[in-house]
Amino acid sequence: MKDEPKEIRVHFPESLHGGNYANNMTVSHTREEFILDFLMIAPPAGAVTSRVVTSPGHLKRMISALLENLKNYEEMYGEIQPSQEPRTMH
């Protein structure tokens, strides 16, 4: 008998329903994890709006899902023209 997929109930806190806007992102990593910092840059200042820490294996699955969705988006709406990245000062 095959293992039936188990349903996982996911709680989605109401405080997260609106999401966080980001117009910039930085990526860093250790051997064990990737750290994605999402920023909102609105000159003359900017702020980190969210941080995601994930494993290398999961990051690879995320990239695959993003590439597939980007392809689907561009097939539906046309090619996205890259915009100029906001400048940050360190």
PDB file of C-alpha atoms in Angstrom:
ATOM      1  CA  MET A   1       0.000   0.000   0.000  1.00  0.00           C
ATOM      2  CA  LYS A   2       1.360   3.395  -0.989  1.00  0.00           C
ATOM      3  CA  ASP A   3       1.766   6.101   1.596  1.00  0.00           C
ATOM      4  CA  GLU A   4      -1.061   8.563   1.082  1.00  0.00           C
ATOM      5  CA  PRO A   5      -0.008  12.214   1.170  1.00  0.00           C
ATOM      6  CA  LYS A   6      -0.917  13.716   4.515  1.00  0.00           C
ATOM      7  CA  GLU A   7      -2.786  16.982   4.613  1.00  0.00           C
ATOM      8  CA  ILE A   8      -0.883  19.654   6.480  1.00  0.00           C
ATOM      9  CA  ARG A   9      -2.964  22.425   7.965  1.00  0.00           C
ATOM     10  CA  VAL A  10      -1.114  25.718   7.735  1.00  0.00           C
ATOM     11  CA  HIS A  11      -2.033  28.621  10.011  1.00  0.00           C
ATOM     12  CA  PHE A  12      -1.776  31.966   8.193  1.00  0.00           C
ATOM     13  CA  PRO A  13      -1.697  34.710  10.854  1.00  0.00           C
ATOM     14  CA  GLU A  14      -3.934  37.648  10.032  1.00  0.00           C
ATOM     15  CA  SER A  15      -1.032  40.017  10.709  1.00  0.00           C
ATOM     16  CA  LEU A  16       0.723  38.582   7.615  1.00  0.00           C
ATOM     17  CA  HIS A  17      -2.218  38.848   5.199  1.00  0.00           C
ATOM     18  CA  GLY A  18      -1.059  42.229   3.861  1.00  0.00           C
ATOM     19  CA  GLY A  19       2.473  41.014   3.192  1.00  0.00           C
ATOM     20  CA  ASN A  20       5.568  43.199   3.180  1.00  0.00           C
ATOM     21  CA  TYR A  21       6.600  45.283   0.181  1.00  0.00           C
ATOM     22  CA  ALA A  22      10.225  45.144  -0.948  1.00  0.00           C
ATOM     23  CA  ASN A  23      11.991  46.817  -3.863  1.00  0.00           C
ATOM     24  CA  ASN A  24      15.456  45.463  -3.090  1.00  0.00           C
ATOM     25  CA  MET A  25      17.008  42.292  -1.703  1.00  0.00           C
ATOM     26  CA  THR A  26      20.365  41.166  -0.388  1.00  0.00           C
ATOM     27  CA  VAL A  27      21.513  37.564  -0.177  1.00  0.00           C
ATOM     28  CA  SER A  28      24.164  36.088   2.078  1.00  0.00           C
ATOM     29  CA  HIS A  29      24.923  32.538   3.112  1.00  0.00           C
ATOM     30  CA  THR A  30      26.785  30.188   5.358  1.00  0.00           C
ATOM     31  CA  ARG A  31      27.527  26.569   4.539  1.00  0.00           C
ATOM     32  CA  GLU A  32      24.210  25.544   6.099  1.00  0.00           C
ATOM     33  CA  GLU A  33      21.754  28.309   5.169  1.00  0.00           C
ATOM     34  CA  PHE A  34      20.872  31.223   2.915  1.00  0.00           C
ATOM     35  CA  ILE A  35      19.737  34.548   4.363  1.00  0.00           C
ATOM     36  CA  LEU A  36      17.458  36.699   2.178  1.00  0.00           C
ATOM     37  CA  ASP A  37      16.942  40.244   3.442  1.00  0.00           C
ATOM     38  CA  PHE A  38      14.135  42.148   1.708  1.00  0.00           C
ATOM     39  CA  LEU A  39      14.360  45.941   1.827  1.00  0.00           C
ATOM     40  CA  MET A  40      12.175  48.920   1.071  1.00  0.00           C
ATOM     41  CA  ILE A  41      14.386  51.700  -0.282  1.00  0.00           C
ATOM     42  CA  ALA A  42      12.742  55.133  -0.370  1.00  0.00           C
ATOM     43  CA  PRO A  43      15.480  57.782  -0.546  1.00  0.00           C
ATOM     44  CA  PRO A  44      16.949  59.138   1.537  1.00  0.00           C
ATOM     45  CA  ALA A  45      16.455  56.021   3.690  1.00  0.00           C
ATOM     46  CA  GLY A  46      15.686  52.341   3.557  1.00  0.00           C
ATOM     47  CA  ALA A  47      14.694  49.553   5.909  1.00  0.00           C
ATOM     48  CA  VAL A  48      14.695  45.766   6.022  1.00  0.00           C
ATOM     49  CA  THR A  49      11.046  44.714   5.785  1.00  0.00           C
ATOM     50  CA  SER A  50      11.534  40.964   6.053  1.00  0.00           C
ATOM     51  CA  ARG A  51      14.214  38.303   6.504  1.00  0.00           C
ATOM     52  CA  VAL A  52      13.947  34.720   5.271  1.00  0.00           C
ATOM     53  CA  VAL A  53      16.483  32.113   6.368  1.00  0.00           C
ATOM     54  CA  THR A  54      16.332  28.779   4.534  1.00  0.00           C
ATOM     55  CA  SER A  55      18.351  25.694   3.657  1.00  0.00           C
ATOM     56  CA  PRO A  56      20.313  25.422   0.390  1.00  0.00           C
ATOM     57  CA  GLY A  57      18.030  22.615  -0.817  1.00  0.00           C
ATOM     58  CA  HIS A  58      14.874  24.613  -0.183  1.00  0.00           C
ATOM     59  CA  LEU A  59      16.386  27.715  -1.806  1.00  0.00           C
ATOM     60  CA  LYS A  60      16.978  25.675  -4.962  1.00  0.00           C
ATOM     61  CA  ARG A  61      13.290  24.610  -4.962  1.00  0.00           C
ATOM     62  CA  MET A  62      12.268  28.255  -4.409  1.00  0.00           C
ATOM     63  CA  ILE A  63      14.378  29.382  -7.383  1.00  0.00           C
ATOM     64  CA  SER A  64      12.821  26.677  -9.560  1.00  0.00           C
ATOM     65  CA  ALA A  65       9.292  27.777  -8.547  1.00  0.00           C
ATOM     66  CA  LEU A  66      10.155  31.445  -9.154  1.00  0.00           C
ATOM     67  CA  LEU A  67      11.620  30.733 -12.606  1.00  0.00           C
ATOM     68  CA  GLU A  68       8.548  28.708 -13.584  1.00  0.00           C
ATOM     69  CA  ASN A  69       6.207  31.465 -12.412  1.00  0.00           C
ATOM     70  CA  LEU A  70       8.283  34.169 -14.132  1.00  0.00           C
ATOM     71  CA  LYS A  71       8.074  32.201 -17.389  1.00  0.00           C
ATOM     72  CA  ASN A  72       4.286  31.846 -16.999  1.00  0.00           C
ATOM     73  CA  TYR A  73       3.924  35.557 -16.190  1.00  0.00           C
ATOM     74  CA  GLU A  74       5.931  36.651 -19.236  1.00  0.00           C
ATOM     75  CA  GLU A  75       3.993  34.288 -21.496  1.00  0.00           C
ATOM     76  CA  MET A  76       0.776  35.910 -20.288  1.00  0.00           C
ATOM     77  CA  TYR A  77       1.813  39.584 -20.005  1.00  0.00           C
ATOM     78  CA  GLY A  78       4.992  39.965 -22.048  1.00  0.00           C
ATOM     79  CA  GLU A  79       8.650  40.220 -21.163  1.00  0.00           C
ATOM     80  CA  ILE A  80       9.522  42.143 -18.016  1.00  0.00           C
ATOM     81  CA  GLN A  81      12.101  44.868 -18.579  1.00  0.00           C
ATOM     82  CA  PRO A  82      14.533  45.021 -15.645  1.00  0.00           C
ATOM     83  CA  SER A  83      14.320  48.261 -13.690  1.00  0.00           C
ATOM     84  CA  GLN A  84      17.262  50.114 -12.229  1.00  0.00           C
ATOM     85  CA  GLU A  85      18.150  48.881  -8.765  1.00  0.00           C
ATOM     86  CA  PRO A  86      17.744  51.458  -5.978  1.00  0.00           C
ATOM     87  CA  ARG A  87      21.124  52.634  -4.675  1.00  0.00           C
ATOM     88  CA  THR A  88      22.034  51.812  -1.091  1.00  0.00           C
ATOM     89  CA  MET A  89      24.732  53.314   1.104  1.00  0.00           C
ATOM     90  CA  HIS A  90      26.567  51.184   3.626  1.00  0.00           C
TER      91      HIS A  90
END
